[in-house]
Short mmCIF file of C-alpha atoms in Angstrom, two decimals:
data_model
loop_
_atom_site.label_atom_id
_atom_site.label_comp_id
_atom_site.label_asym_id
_atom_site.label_seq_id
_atom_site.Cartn_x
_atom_site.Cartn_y
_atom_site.Cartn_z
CA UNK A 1 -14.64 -19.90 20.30
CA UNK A 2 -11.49 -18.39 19.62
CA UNK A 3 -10.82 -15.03 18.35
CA UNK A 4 -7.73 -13.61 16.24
CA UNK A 5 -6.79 -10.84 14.58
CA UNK A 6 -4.34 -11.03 11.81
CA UNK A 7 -3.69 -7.48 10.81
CA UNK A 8 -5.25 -3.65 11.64
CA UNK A 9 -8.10 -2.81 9.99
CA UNK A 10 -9.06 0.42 8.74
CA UNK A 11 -12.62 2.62 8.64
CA UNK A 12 -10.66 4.67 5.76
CA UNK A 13 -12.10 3.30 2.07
CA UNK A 14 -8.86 2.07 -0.10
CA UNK A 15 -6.47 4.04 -0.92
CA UNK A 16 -6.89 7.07 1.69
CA UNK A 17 -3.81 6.65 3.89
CA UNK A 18 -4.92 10.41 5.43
CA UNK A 19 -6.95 10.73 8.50
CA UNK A 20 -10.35 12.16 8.66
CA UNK A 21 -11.70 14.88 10.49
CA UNK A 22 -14.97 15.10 11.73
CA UNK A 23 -16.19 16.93 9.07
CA UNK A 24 -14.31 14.98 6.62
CA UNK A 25 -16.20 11.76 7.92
CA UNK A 26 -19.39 13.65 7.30
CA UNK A 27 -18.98 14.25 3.91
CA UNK A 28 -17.42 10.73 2.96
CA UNK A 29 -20.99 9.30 4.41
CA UNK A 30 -22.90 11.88 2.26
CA UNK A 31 -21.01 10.45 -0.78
CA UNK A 32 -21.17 6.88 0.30
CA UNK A 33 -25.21 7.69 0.81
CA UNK A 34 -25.40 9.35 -3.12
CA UNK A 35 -23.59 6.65 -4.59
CA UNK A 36 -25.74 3.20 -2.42
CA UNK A 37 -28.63 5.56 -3.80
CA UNK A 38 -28.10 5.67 -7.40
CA UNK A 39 -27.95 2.06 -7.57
CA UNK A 40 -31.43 2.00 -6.05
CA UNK A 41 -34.09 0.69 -9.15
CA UNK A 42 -37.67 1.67 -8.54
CA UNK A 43 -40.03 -1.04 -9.35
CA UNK A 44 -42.44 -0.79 -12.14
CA UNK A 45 -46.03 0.09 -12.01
CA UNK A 46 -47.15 -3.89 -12.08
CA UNK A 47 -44.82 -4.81 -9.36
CA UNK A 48 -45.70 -1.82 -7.49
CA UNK A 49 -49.72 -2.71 -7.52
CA UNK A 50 -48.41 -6.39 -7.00
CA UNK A 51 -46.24 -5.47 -3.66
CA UNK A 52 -49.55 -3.33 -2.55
CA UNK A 53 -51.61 -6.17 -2.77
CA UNK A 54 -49.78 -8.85 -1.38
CA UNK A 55 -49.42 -6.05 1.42
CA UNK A 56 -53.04 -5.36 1.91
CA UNK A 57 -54.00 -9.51 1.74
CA UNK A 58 -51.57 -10.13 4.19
CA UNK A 59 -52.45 -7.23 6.74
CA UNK A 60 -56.55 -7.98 5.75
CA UNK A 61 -55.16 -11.96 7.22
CA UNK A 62 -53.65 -10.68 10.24
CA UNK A 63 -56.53 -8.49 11.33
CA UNK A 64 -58.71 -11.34 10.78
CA UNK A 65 -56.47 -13.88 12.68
CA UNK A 66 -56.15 -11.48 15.58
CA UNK A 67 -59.48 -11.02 16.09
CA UNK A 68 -60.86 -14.45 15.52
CA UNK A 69 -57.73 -15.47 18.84
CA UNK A 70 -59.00 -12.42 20.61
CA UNK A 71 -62.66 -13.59 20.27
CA UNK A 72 -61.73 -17.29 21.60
CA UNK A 73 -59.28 -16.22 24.70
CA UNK A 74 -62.48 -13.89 25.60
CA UNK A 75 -64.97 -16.63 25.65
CA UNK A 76 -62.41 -19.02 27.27
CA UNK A 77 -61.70 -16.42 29.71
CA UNK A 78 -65.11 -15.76 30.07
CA UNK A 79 -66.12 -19.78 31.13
CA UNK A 80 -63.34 -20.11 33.33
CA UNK A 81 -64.03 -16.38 35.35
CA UNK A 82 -67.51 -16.42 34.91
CA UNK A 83 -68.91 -12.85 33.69
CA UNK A 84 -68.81 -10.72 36.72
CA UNK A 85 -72.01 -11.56 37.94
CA UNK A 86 -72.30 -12.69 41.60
CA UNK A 87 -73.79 -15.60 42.77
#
């Protein structure tokens, strides 16, 4: 797979031909940060309790899962080991 570049790119947002200092940077990522954050939209109560749920089902089916394999590989690994008992 071939790779080519057809022109510089730049870490500057459009339109800022200036270079950044470090502190500069900073505050460009604190503004970047505010504005990804105001488009944020919190759900509503209904889809929150929904999302919980589906959460809690889903974590409730894992435990069981889990356990039920850990169970099984015991036993298995029981009859093939034996149970520490000599004979």
């Amino acid at each position: 797979m071939s790779h080519t570049v057809t022109g510089e790119t730049s870490d500057q947002p459009a339109g800022s031909n200036q270079q950044r200092g470090f502190l500069g940077r900073i505050w460009l990522f604190i503004r970047q940060v505010i504005g990804e954050l105001k488009k944020v939209v919190a759900p509503s109560r209904r889809e929150l309790v929904n999302y919980v749920l589906v959460v809690l089902v889903f974590v409730a089916f894992m435990m069981l899962l889990i356990s039920l394999l850990d169970l099984g590989f015991g036993q298995v690994a029981i009859w093939l080991f034996g149970n520490g008992e000599q004979a």
